Amino acid sequence: MPHKPTRHRRLLSVRPLTFSPFARSVARVATAYMVKHHTRDAMQQSAGGEFKKLKKVDRQSESSEDEEFDGVVQADFAFFDPKPDDFHGVKTLLQSYLDDKQWDLSGFVDLILEQTTVGTVVKLEDDEDNGVFSIITALNLGRYKDHKCFTELKEFLLNICPEKDKTGNLRSLLGDKAQDVGLLVSQRVVNLPPQLLPHLYDALFDEISWATEDEPTEELRNSFRFKFYIVVSKIYKLKNANPRSSNTDKDETFIYVKPEEEILHKLSTWSFLFPLQTQQVATHELKNYQLTGIVMAVKAEDISSFRQQLRTLINES
């Protein structure tokens, strides 16, 4: 597309990012633990696609936390348009997107890969295995409402909502307002350089803006004029935490697996937590935390603030 810019190579170092010093120290340990379990699988995923000239970066990763990662690893990450060849890599990343629910994940991945004008996959440049390290996109809930995967997604979200006052809001966004709602999907391996995040989200929201002008039909252009975004993700919640208690530091109540989701959570119009049937093996530092599902609704008008806050967070870390 003529709008898409070429971005410059940068040297990146990987560090876990959260707002509070406490969460940062815990996340650093959690990241070192999870990297060992996810990197090998990601490298084995098969994918393909034409190079999207958005950004190419060097990664330099140093770790003094774990002897297995002692030293320096360098790699070139590149952004690509989604393509059918990315199917297995993207499906692997989204395997637990709806917890342990058996649903039409393959159909969901197909829709993500068919939408080539909005969405990005991140891979290593010139990697023979073409492993997918990240997927980010936004899908219109109204446009795809008749697809089996979205029918099952809607059913899942309504079933897990534990708060009656939120169910009405959720049902509205999934129903009569669905044409104005984008499902914001962002999944990646844990050790993807956080310095990529502002570029990934800038690329996504720029593409959404361009799609409102460049798509070939008015119906398609309108399908990207989002008023709300729904985010489905996971966070760590302090076990037995009482949100009304002044004894619990609010910064310690939650640990965000993805640092940008702390910003989204604060900006959200409403959100709710739900228990997960599947649990990750936690480190000793996370023994007092429970991996928990979270659903958030964010107004599209707040995305500009989100982008600015995310850039500030990354630059200051």
PDB file of C-alpha atoms in Angstrom, residues 1-301:
ATOM      1  CA  MET A   1       0.000   0.000   0.000  1.00  0.00           C
ATOM      2  CA  PRO A   2       1.285   3.468  -0.780  1.00  0.00           C
ATOM      3  CA  HIS A   3       0.813   4.659   2.791  1.00  0.00           C
ATOM      4  CA  LYS A   4       3.130   2.122   4.376  1.00  0.00           C
ATOM      5  CA  PRO A   5       6.454   3.631   5.512  1.00  0.00           C
ATOM      6  CA  THR A   6       9.875   2.070   5.535  1.00  0.00           C
ATOM      7  CA  ARG A   7      11.383   2.103   9.018  1.00  0.00           C
ATOM      8  CA  HIS A   8      14.962   1.942  10.126  1.00  0.00           C
ATOM      9  CA  ARG A   9      17.009  -0.746  11.796  1.00  0.00           C
ATOM     10  CA  ARG A  10      17.609  -0.397  15.520  1.00  0.00           C
ATOM     11  CA  LEU A  11      19.650  -2.317  18.055  1.00  0.00           C
ATOM     12  CA  LEU A  12      17.329  -3.721  20.699  1.00  0.00           C
ATOM     13  CA  SER A  13      17.935  -5.226  24.103  1.00  0.00           C
ATOM     14  CA  VAL A  14      15.241  -7.288  25.768  1.00  0.00           C
ATOM     15  CA  ARG A  15      13.990  -6.388  29.222  1.00  0.00           C
ATOM     16  CA  PRO A  16      10.654  -7.119  30.899  1.00  0.00           C
ATOM     17  CA  LEU A  17       8.486  -4.054  31.220  1.00  0.00           C
ATOM     18  CA  THR A  18       5.864  -3.199  33.842  1.00  0.00           C
ATOM     19  CA  PHE A  19       5.043  -0.020  35.685  1.00  0.00           C
ATOM     20  CA  SER A  20       5.809  -0.925  39.301  1.00  0.00           C
ATOM     21  CA  PRO A  21       9.283  -1.952  40.534  1.00  0.00           C
ATOM     22  CA  PHE A  22       7.722  -4.964  42.253  1.00  0.00           C
ATOM     23  CA  ALA A  23       5.980  -6.211  39.139  1.00  0.00           C
ATOM     24  CA  ARG A  24       9.053  -5.521  37.040  1.00  0.00           C
ATOM     25  CA  SER A  25      11.239  -7.716  39.234  1.00  0.00           C
ATOM     26  CA  VAL A  26       8.715 -10.552  39.221  1.00  0.00           C
ATOM     27  CA  ALA A  27       8.097 -10.272  35.489  1.00  0.00           C
ATOM     28  CA  ARG A  28      11.837 -10.437  34.824  1.00  0.00           C
ATOM     29  CA  VAL A  29      12.017 -13.804  36.534  1.00  0.00           C
ATOM     30  CA  ALA A  30       8.810 -15.013  34.872  1.00  0.00           C
ATOM     31  CA  THR A  31      10.095 -13.991  31.458  1.00  0.00           C
ATOM     32  CA  ALA A  32      13.376 -15.855  31.915  1.00  0.00           C
ATOM     33  CA  TYR A  33      11.387 -18.940  32.906  1.00  0.00           C
ATOM     34  CA  MET A  34       8.869 -18.828  30.059  1.00  0.00           C
ATOM     35  CA  VAL A  35      11.422 -18.056  27.352  1.00  0.00           C
ATOM     36  CA  LYS A  36      12.900 -21.531  27.733  1.00  0.00           C
ATOM     37  CA  HIS A  37       9.505 -23.129  27.167  1.00  0.00           C
ATOM     38  CA  HIS A  38       8.311 -21.127  24.191  1.00  0.00           C
ATOM     39  CA  THR A  39      11.254 -20.151  22.011  1.00  0.00           C
ATOM     40  CA  ARG A  40      11.976 -23.610  20.635  1.00  0.00           C
ATOM     41  CA  ASP A  41       8.341 -24.113  19.571  1.00  0.00           C
ATOM     42  CA  ALA A  42       8.198 -20.711  17.922  1.00  0.00           C
ATOM     43  CA  MET A  43      11.321 -21.383  15.918  1.00  0.00           C
ATOM     44  CA  GLN A  44       9.790 -24.582  14.546  1.00  0.00           C
ATOM     45  CA  GLN A  45       6.580 -23.000  13.276  1.00  0.00           C
ATOM     46  CA  SER A  46       6.176 -22.827   9.525  1.00  0.00           C
ATOM     47  CA  ALA A  47       5.108 -19.563   7.860  1.00  0.00           C
ATOM     48  CA  GLY A  48       5.592 -17.480   4.758  1.00  0.00           C
ATOM     49  CA  GLY A  49       4.716 -14.160   3.135  1.00  0.00           C
ATOM     50  CA  GLU A  50       5.948 -11.199   1.215  1.00  0.00           C
ATOM     51  CA  PHE A  51       8.095  -8.833   3.235  1.00  0.00           C
ATOM     52  CA  LYS A  52       6.144  -5.916   4.642  1.00  0.00           C
ATOM     53  CA  LYS A  53       8.525  -2.976   4.624  1.00  0.00           C
ATOM     54  CA  LEU A  54       7.501  -1.571   7.955  1.00  0.00           C
ATOM     55  CA  LYS A  55      10.445  -2.301  10.164  1.00  0.00           C
ATOM     56  CA  LYS A  56      13.586  -4.424  10.367  1.00  0.00           C
ATOM     57  CA  VAL A  57      15.438  -4.612  13.671  1.00  0.00           C
ATOM     58  CA  ASP A  58      18.411  -6.284  15.296  1.00  0.00           C
ATOM     59  CA  ARG A  59      17.794  -8.011  18.588  1.00  0.00           C
ATOM     60  CA  GLN A  60      20.490  -8.311  21.200  1.00  0.00           C
ATOM     61  CA  SER A  61      19.388 -10.382  24.156  1.00  0.00           C
ATOM     62  CA  GLU A  62      21.524 -10.716  27.253  1.00  0.00           C
ATOM     63  CA  SER A  63      20.526 -12.605  30.363  1.00  0.00           C
ATOM     64  CA  SER A  64      22.290 -12.909  33.660  1.00  0.00           C
ATOM     65  CA  GLU A  65      19.183 -14.542  35.154  1.00  0.00           C
ATOM     66  CA  ASP A  66      19.679 -17.980  33.595  1.00  0.00           C
ATOM     67  CA  GLU A  67      22.874 -19.758  32.663  1.00  0.00           C
ATOM     68  CA  GLU A  68      21.253 -21.233  29.563  1.00  0.00           C
ATOM     69  CA  PHE A  69      20.822 -17.726  28.145  1.00  0.00           C
ATOM     70  CA  ASP A  70      24.134 -16.274  29.267  1.00  0.00           C
ATOM     71  CA  GLY A  71      25.664 -14.390  26.357  1.00  0.00           C
ATOM     72  CA  VAL A  72      24.363 -12.505  23.345  1.00  0.00           C
ATOM     73  CA  VAL A  73      21.872 -13.602  20.713  1.00  0.00           C
ATOM     74  CA  GLN A  74      21.404 -11.457  17.601  1.00  0.00           C
ATOM     75  CA  ALA A  75      18.575 -11.737  15.111  1.00  0.00           C
ATOM     76  CA  ASP A  76      16.775  -9.593  12.526  1.00  0.00           C
ATOM     77  CA  PHE A  77      13.028  -9.290  13.103  1.00  0.00           C
ATOM     78  CA  ALA A  78      10.854  -8.192  10.185  1.00  0.00           C
ATOM     79  CA  PHE A  79       7.161  -7.353   9.702  1.00  0.00           C
ATOM     80  CA  PHE A  80       5.155  -9.258   7.083  1.00  0.00           C
ATOM     81  CA  ASP A  81       1.646  -9.188   5.684  1.00  0.00           C
ATOM     82  CA  PRO A  82      -0.374 -12.231   6.826  1.00  0.00           C
ATOM     83  CA  LYS A  83      -0.452 -15.065   4.282  1.00  0.00           C
ATOM     84  CA  PRO A  84      -2.009 -18.553   4.191  1.00  0.00           C
ATOM     85  CA  ASP A  85       1.455 -20.068   4.708  1.00  0.00           C
ATOM     86  CA  ASP A  86       1.466 -18.544   8.210  1.00  0.00           C
ATOM     87  CA  PHE A  87      -1.419 -20.780   9.277  1.00  0.00           C
ATOM     88  CA  HIS A  88       0.417 -23.226  11.540  1.00  0.00           C
ATOM     89  CA  GLY A  89       2.578 -20.560  13.185  1.00  0.00           C
ATOM     90  CA  VAL A  90      -0.371 -18.274  13.966  1.00  0.00           C
ATOM     91  CA  LYS A  91      -2.531 -21.176  15.142  1.00  0.00           C
ATOM     92  CA  THR A  92       0.192 -22.233  17.568  1.00  0.00           C
ATOM     93  CA  LEU A  93       0.364 -18.724  19.043  1.00  0.00           C
ATOM     94  CA  LEU A  94      -3.436 -18.636  19.491  1.00  0.00           C
ATOM     95  CA  GLN A  95      -3.804 -22.199  20.778  1.00  0.00           C
ATOM     96  CA  SER A  96      -5.042 -21.092  24.222  1.00  0.00           C
ATOM     97  CA  TYR A  97      -6.732 -17.858  23.105  1.00  0.00           C
ATOM     98  CA  LEU A  98     -10.083 -19.048  24.510  1.00  0.00           C
ATOM     99  CA  ASP A  99      -8.603 -21.017  27.395  1.00  0.00           C
ATOM    100  CA  ASP A 100      -9.292 -24.745  26.852  1.00  0.00           C
ATOM    101  CA  LYS A 101     -12.453 -24.272  24.785  1.00  0.00           C
ATOM    102  CA  GLN A 102     -12.838 -26.547  21.773  1.00  0.00           C
ATOM    103  CA  TRP A 103     -13.826 -24.132  19.019  1.00  0.00           C
ATOM    104  CA  ASP A 104     -13.224 -23.332  15.370  1.00  0.00           C
ATOM    105  CA  LEU A 105      -9.713 -21.988  15.891  1.00  0.00           C
ATOM    106  CA  SER A 106      -8.705 -22.993  12.369  1.00  0.00           C
ATOM    107  CA  GLY A 107     -11.528 -20.903  10.912  1.00  0.00           C
ATOM    108  CA  PHE A 108     -10.508 -17.996  13.144  1.00  0.00           C
ATOM    109  CA  VAL A 109      -6.917 -18.179  11.915  1.00  0.00           C
ATOM    110  CA  ASP A 110      -8.119 -18.347   8.306  1.00  0.00           C
ATOM    111  CA  LEU A 111     -10.034 -15.081   8.751  1.00  0.00           C
ATOM    112  CA  ILE A 112      -6.966 -13.415  10.283  1.00  0.00           C
ATOM    113  CA  LEU A 113      -4.781 -14.472   7.372  1.00  0.00           C
ATOM    114  CA  GLU A 114      -7.343 -13.494   4.737  1.00  0.00           C
ATOM    115  CA  GLN A 115      -7.338  -9.905   6.024  1.00  0.00           C
ATOM    116  CA  THR A 116      -4.045  -8.815   4.485  1.00  0.00           C
ATOM    117  CA  THR A 117      -4.599  -5.031   4.510  1.00  0.00           C
ATOM    118  CA  VAL A 118      -4.829  -4.870   8.316  1.00  0.00           C
ATOM    119  CA  GLY A 119      -2.611  -7.113  10.406  1.00  0.00           C
ATOM    120  CA  THR A 120       1.041  -8.057  10.868  1.00  0.00           C
ATOM    121  CA  VAL A 121       3.057 -11.180  11.558  1.00  0.00           C
ATOM    122  CA  VAL A 122       6.587 -10.893  12.932  1.00  0.00           C
ATOM    123  CA  LYS A 123       9.253 -13.362  11.824  1.00  0.00           C
ATOM    124  CA  LEU A 124      12.997 -13.576  11.585  1.00  0.00           C
ATOM    125  CA  GLU A 125      14.266 -12.231   8.299  1.00  0.00           C
ATOM    126  CA  ASP A 126      15.876 -14.915   6.112  1.00  0.00           C
ATOM    127  CA  ASP A 127      14.919 -17.626   8.610  1.00  0.00           C
ATOM    128  CA  GLU A 128      14.669 -20.993   6.862  1.00  0.00           C
ATOM    129  CA  ASP A 129      11.945 -22.173   9.261  1.00  0.00           C
ATOM    130  CA  ASN A 130       9.952 -18.912   8.929  1.00  0.00           C
ATOM    131  CA  GLY A 131       8.740 -19.213  12.527  1.00  0.00           C
ATOM    132  CA  VAL A 132       5.987 -16.784  13.551  1.00  0.00           C
ATOM    133  CA  PHE A 133       6.908 -14.781  16.654  1.00  0.00           C
ATOM    134  CA  SER A 134       3.911 -12.459  16.792  1.00  0.00           C
ATOM    135  CA  ILE A 135       0.488 -11.824  15.279  1.00  0.00           C
ATOM    136  CA  ILE A 136      -1.481  -8.597  15.669  1.00  0.00           C
ATOM    137  CA  THR A 137      -4.739  -7.689  13.957  1.00  0.00           C
ATOM    138  CA  ALA A 138      -8.264  -6.334  14.498  1.00  0.00           C
ATOM    139  CA  LEU A 139     -11.349  -8.133  13.166  1.00  0.00           C
ATOM    140  CA  ASN A 140     -14.788  -6.545  12.840  1.00  0.00           C
ATOM    141  CA  LEU A 141     -17.298  -8.465  14.972  1.00  0.00           C
ATOM    142  CA  GLY A 142     -20.226  -7.552  12.752  1.00  0.00           C
ATOM    143  CA  ARG A 143     -18.511  -8.421   9.493  1.00  0.00           C
ATOM    144  CA  TYR A 144     -17.739 -11.952  10.654  1.00  0.00           C
ATOM    145  CA  LYS A 145     -20.751 -12.552  12.929  1.00  0.00           C
ATOM    146  CA  ASP A 146     -22.103 -15.436  10.831  1.00  0.00           C
ATOM    147  CA  HIS A 147     -18.843 -17.381  10.849  1.00  0.00           C
ATOM    148  CA  LYS A 148     -18.771 -20.383  13.159  1.00  0.00           C
ATOM    149  CA  CYS A 149     -15.667 -19.198  15.010  1.00  0.00           C
ATOM    150  CA  PHE A 150     -17.264 -15.847  15.882  1.00  0.00           C
ATOM    151  CA  THR A 151     -20.519 -17.474  16.955  1.00  0.00           C
ATOM    152  CA  GLU A 152     -18.498 -19.665  19.327  1.00  0.00           C
ATOM    153  CA  LEU A 153     -16.380 -16.705  20.460  1.00  0.00           C
ATOM    154  CA  LYS A 154     -19.525 -14.737  21.326  1.00  0.00           C
ATOM    155  CA  GLU A 155     -20.958 -17.698  23.235  1.00  0.00           C
ATOM    156  CA  PHE A 156     -17.702 -18.140  25.158  1.00  0.00           C
ATOM    157  CA  LEU A 157     -17.507 -14.475  26.195  1.00  0.00           C
ATOM    158  CA  LEU A 158     -21.125 -14.325  27.350  1.00  0.00           C
ATOM    159  CA  ASN A 159     -20.721 -17.540  29.346  1.00  0.00           C
ATOM    160  CA  ILE A 160     -17.602 -16.426  31.204  1.00  0.00           C
ATOM    161  CA  CYS A 161     -18.841 -12.936  32.151  1.00  0.00           C
ATOM    162  CA  PRO A 162     -19.366 -13.188  35.933  1.00  0.00           C
ATOM    163  CA  GLU A 163     -20.848  -9.733  36.495  1.00  0.00           C
ATOM    164  CA  LYS A 164     -24.473  -9.113  35.513  1.00  0.00           C
ATOM    165  CA  ASP A 165     -23.927  -5.382  35.048  1.00  0.00           C
ATOM    166  CA  LYS A 166     -21.159  -6.121  32.519  1.00  0.00           C
ATOM    167  CA  THR A 167     -23.160  -8.758  30.633  1.00  0.00           C
ATOM    168  CA  GLY A 168     -25.496  -6.131  29.185  1.00  0.00           C
ATOM    169  CA  ASN A 169     -22.559  -4.034  27.964  1.00  0.00           C
ATOM    170  CA  LEU A 170     -20.865  -7.097  26.489  1.00  0.00           C
ATOM    171  CA  ARG A 171     -24.048  -8.356  24.824  1.00  0.00           C
ATOM    172  CA  SER A 172     -24.540  -4.943  23.222  1.00  0.00           C
ATOM    173  CA  LEU A 173     -21.014  -4.853  21.753  1.00  0.00           C
ATOM    174  CA  LEU A 174     -21.367  -8.416  20.507  1.00  0.00           C
ATOM    175  CA  GLY A 175     -24.853  -7.799  19.132  1.00  0.00           C
ATOM    176  CA  ASP A 176     -26.468  -4.577  17.905  1.00  0.00           C
ATOM    177  CA  LYS A 177     -23.206  -2.609  18.036  1.00  0.00           C
ATOM    178  CA  ALA A 178     -21.004  -5.367  16.612  1.00  0.00           C
ATOM    179  CA  GLN A 179     -20.462  -3.516  13.315  1.00  0.00           C
ATOM    180  CA  ASP A 180     -18.601  -0.811  15.258  1.00  0.00           C
ATOM    181  CA  VAL A 181     -16.451  -3.193  17.325  1.00  0.00           C
ATOM    182  CA  GLY A 182     -13.022  -4.577  16.528  1.00  0.00           C
ATOM    183  CA  LEU A 183     -11.644  -7.688  18.222  1.00  0.00           C
ATOM    184  CA  LEU A 184      -8.058  -6.672  18.968  1.00  0.00           C
ATOM    185  CA  VAL A 185      -5.921  -9.805  18.718  1.00  0.00           C
ATOM    186  CA  SER A 186      -2.288  -9.579  19.788  1.00  0.00           C
ATOM    187  CA  GLN A 187      -0.298 -12.692  20.647  1.00  0.00           C
ATOM    188  CA  ARG A 188       3.435 -13.301  20.672  1.00  0.00           C
ATOM    189  CA  VAL A 189       6.233 -15.313  22.199  1.00  0.00           C
ATOM    190  CA  VAL A 190       7.195 -13.963  25.602  1.00  0.00           C
ATOM    191  CA  ASN A 191      10.681 -12.815  24.737  1.00  0.00           C
ATOM    192  CA  LEU A 192       9.804 -10.724  21.693  1.00  0.00           C
ATOM    193  CA  PRO A 193      11.738  -7.442  22.165  1.00  0.00           C
ATOM    194  CA  PRO A 194       9.393  -4.963  23.881  1.00  0.00           C
ATOM    195  CA  GLN A 195      10.918  -2.191  21.774  1.00  0.00           C
ATOM    196  CA  LEU A 196       8.910  -3.618  18.867  1.00  0.00           C
ATOM    197  CA  LEU A 197       5.589  -2.959  20.563  1.00  0.00           C
ATOM    198  CA  PRO A 198       5.073   0.724  19.651  1.00  0.00           C
ATOM    199  CA  HIS A 199       5.888  -0.060  16.024  1.00  0.00           C
ATOM    200  CA  LEU A 200       3.545  -3.049  15.969  1.00  0.00           C
ATOM    201  CA  TYR A 201       0.625  -1.101  17.392  1.00  0.00           C
ATOM    202  CA  ASP A 202       1.375   1.994  15.303  1.00  0.00           C
ATOM    203  CA  ALA A 203       1.387  -0.207  12.196  1.00  0.00           C
ATOM    204  CA  LEU A 204      -1.934  -1.773  13.176  1.00  0.00           C
ATOM    205  CA  PHE A 205      -3.808   1.429  13.937  1.00  0.00           C
ATOM    206  CA  ASP A 206      -2.299   3.228  10.934  1.00  0.00           C
ATOM    207  CA  GLU A 207      -3.478   0.384   8.698  1.00  0.00           C
ATOM    208  CA  ILE A 208      -6.953   0.592  10.209  1.00  0.00           C
ATOM    209  CA  SER A 209      -7.034   4.304   9.429  1.00  0.00           C
ATOM    210  CA  TRP A 210      -5.791   3.723   5.879  1.00  0.00           C
ATOM    211  CA  ALA A 211      -8.361   0.958   5.357  1.00  0.00           C
ATOM    212  CA  THR A 212     -11.187   3.445   5.989  1.00  0.00           C
ATOM    213  CA  GLU A 213      -9.945   5.284   2.880  1.00  0.00           C
ATOM    214  CA  ASP A 214      -8.331   2.625   0.686  1.00  0.00           C
ATOM    215  CA  GLU A 215     -10.606  -0.427   0.800  1.00  0.00           C
ATOM    216  CA  PRO A 216     -12.366  -0.954  -2.548  1.00  0.00           C
ATOM    217  CA  THR A 217     -15.973  -0.819  -1.287  1.00  0.00           C
ATOM    218  CA  GLU A 218     -17.846   1.449   1.106  1.00  0.00           C
ATOM    219  CA  GLU A 219     -18.933  -1.571   3.126  1.00  0.00           C
ATOM    220  CA  LEU A 220     -15.311  -2.619   3.692  1.00  0.00           C
ATOM    221  CA  ARG A 221     -14.202   0.923   4.451  1.00  0.00           C
ATOM    222  CA  ASN A 222     -16.956   1.274   7.042  1.00  0.00           C
ATOM    223  CA  SER A 223     -16.028  -2.054   8.622  1.00  0.00           C
ATOM    224  CA  PHE A 224     -12.795  -0.471   9.875  1.00  0.00           C
ATOM    225  CA  ARG A 225     -14.442   2.596  11.423  1.00  0.00           C
ATOM    226  CA  PHE A 226     -14.276   1.102  14.893  1.00  0.00           C
ATOM    227  CA  LYS A 227     -15.788   2.800  17.916  1.00  0.00           C
ATOM    228  CA  PHE A 228     -14.759   0.115  20.395  1.00  0.00           C
ATOM    229  CA  TYR A 229     -12.143  -2.593  20.719  1.00  0.00           C
ATOM    230  CA  ILE A 230     -12.556  -5.784  22.727  1.00  0.00           C
ATOM    231  CA  VAL A 231      -9.405  -7.408  24.122  1.00  0.00           C
ATOM    232  CA  VAL A 232      -9.300 -10.992  25.435  1.00  0.00           C
ATOM    233  CA  SER A 233      -6.119 -11.853  27.303  1.00  0.00           C
ATOM    234  CA  LYS A 234      -4.507 -13.190  30.482  1.00  0.00           C
ATOM    235  CA  ILE A 235      -2.918 -11.551  33.513  1.00  0.00           C
ATOM    236  CA  TYR A 236      -1.562 -12.701  36.860  1.00  0.00           C
ATOM    237  CA  LYS A 237      -3.765 -11.778  39.828  1.00  0.00           C
ATOM    238  CA  LEU A 238      -2.692 -11.872  43.452  1.00  0.00           C
ATOM    239  CA  LYS A 239      -4.432 -14.785  45.147  1.00  0.00           C
ATOM    240  CA  ASN A 240      -7.056 -13.838  47.748  1.00  0.00           C
ATOM    241  CA  ALA A 241      -6.519 -10.155  47.047  1.00  0.00           C
ATOM    242  CA  ASN A 242      -9.239  -7.862  48.363  1.00  0.00           C
ATOM    243  CA  PRO A 243      -9.481  -4.908  45.961  1.00  0.00           C
ATOM    244  CA  ARG A 244     -11.120  -2.795  48.700  1.00  0.00           C
ATOM    245  CA  SER A 245      -8.341  -3.391  51.194  1.00  0.00           C
ATOM    246  CA  SER A 246      -5.868  -0.578  51.689  1.00  0.00           C
ATOM    247  CA  ASN A 247      -3.257  -3.107  52.822  1.00  0.00           C
ATOM    248  CA  THR A 248      -2.711  -4.406  49.302  1.00  0.00           C
ATOM    249  CA  ASP A 249      -0.652  -2.236  47.003  1.00  0.00           C
ATOM    250  CA  LYS A 250      -2.658  -1.919  43.804  1.00  0.00           C
ATOM    251  CA  ASP A 251       0.568  -2.232  41.809  1.00  0.00           C
ATOM    252  CA  GLU A 252       1.014  -5.669  43.338  1.00  0.00           C
ATOM    253  CA  THR A 253      -2.519  -6.934  42.655  1.00  0.00           C
ATOM    254  CA  PHE A 254      -1.881  -7.580  38.961  1.00  0.00           C
ATOM    255  CA  ILE A 255       1.126  -8.582  36.908  1.00  0.00           C
ATOM    256  CA  TYR A 256       0.615  -8.047  33.205  1.00  0.00           C
ATOM    257  CA  VAL A 257       2.090 -10.641  30.876  1.00  0.00           C
ATOM    258  CA  LYS A 258       1.978  -7.993  28.139  1.00  0.00           C
ATOM    259  CA  PRO A 259       3.050  -4.566  29.408  1.00  0.00           C
ATOM    260  CA  GLU A 260       0.796  -2.685  26.997  1.00  0.00           C
ATOM    261  CA  GLU A 261      -2.257  -4.307  28.560  1.00  0.00           C
ATOM    262  CA  GLU A 262      -1.758  -2.410  31.807  1.00  0.00           C
ATOM    263  CA  ILE A 263      -2.346   0.741  29.762  1.00  0.00           C
ATOM    264  CA  LEU A 264      -5.357  -0.777  28.010  1.00  0.00           C
ATOM    265  CA  HIS A 265      -6.757  -1.907  31.355  1.00  0.00           C
ATOM    266  CA  LYS A 266      -6.517   1.594  32.788  1.00  0.00           C
ATOM    267  CA  LEU A 267      -8.113   3.080  29.669  1.00  0.00           C
ATOM    268  CA  SER A 268     -10.881   0.489  29.416  1.00  0.00           C
ATOM    269  CA  THR A 269     -14.499   1.557  29.754  1.00  0.00           C
ATOM    270  CA  TRP A 270     -15.211  -1.713  31.541  1.00  0.00           C
ATOM    271  CA  SER A 271     -13.472  -5.021  32.107  1.00  0.00           C
ATOM    272  CA  PHE A 272     -13.958  -8.290  33.921  1.00  0.00           C
ATOM    273  CA  LEU A 273     -11.832 -11.216  35.066  1.00  0.00           C
ATOM    274  CA  PHE A 274     -12.677 -14.886  34.621  1.00  0.00           C
ATOM    275  CA  PRO A 275     -11.051 -18.090  35.927  1.00  0.00           C
ATOM    276  CA  LEU A 276      -8.998 -20.217  33.536  1.00  0.00           C
ATOM    277  CA  GLN A 277      -9.322 -23.962  33.298  1.00  0.00           C
ATOM    278  CA  THR A 278      -5.753 -24.335  32.067  1.00  0.00           C
ATOM    279  CA  GLN A 279      -2.881 -23.010  34.149  1.00  0.00           C
ATOM    280  CA  GLN A 280       0.786 -22.416  33.448  1.00  0.00           C
ATOM    281  CA  VAL A 281       3.415 -23.797  35.781  1.00  0.00           C
ATOM    282  CA  ALA A 282       4.408 -20.759  37.812  1.00  0.00           C
ATOM    283  CA  THR A 283       7.829 -19.852  39.141  1.00  0.00           C
ATOM    284  CA  HIS A 284       8.518 -19.534  42.853  1.00  0.00           C
ATOM    285  CA  GLU A 285       8.239 -15.758  42.525  1.00  0.00           C
ATOM    286  CA  LEU A 286       4.709 -16.141  41.129  1.00  0.00           C
ATOM    287  CA  LYS A 287       3.520 -18.684  43.675  1.00  0.00           C
ATOM    288  CA  ASN A 288       1.094 -16.167  45.188  1.00  0.00           C
ATOM    289  CA  TYR A 289      -0.402 -15.293  41.810  1.00  0.00           C
ATOM    290  CA  GLN A 290      -3.046 -16.996  39.718  1.00  0.00           C
ATOM    291  CA  LEU A 291      -3.110 -16.788  35.922  1.00  0.00           C
ATOM    292  CA  THR A 292      -6.509 -15.268  35.158  1.00  0.00           C
ATOM    293  CA  GLY A 293      -8.452 -14.379  32.039  1.00  0.00           C
ATOM    294  CA  ILE A 294      -9.397 -10.770  31.368  1.00  0.00           C
ATOM    295  CA  VAL A 295     -11.781  -9.117  28.905  1.00  0.00           C
ATOM    296  CA  MET A 296     -11.560  -5.364  28.285  1.00  0.00           C
ATOM    297  CA  ALA A 297     -13.571  -2.877  26.242  1.00  0.00           C
ATOM    298  CA  VAL A 298     -11.634   0.185  25.066  1.00  0.00           C
ATOM    299  CA  LYS A 299     -13.072   3.159  23.186  1.00  0.00           C
ATOM    300  CA  ALA A 300     -11.417   3.806  19.833  1.00  0.00           C
ATOM    301  CA  GLU A 301     -11.129   7.480  20.775  1.00  0.00           C
TER     302      GLU A 301
END
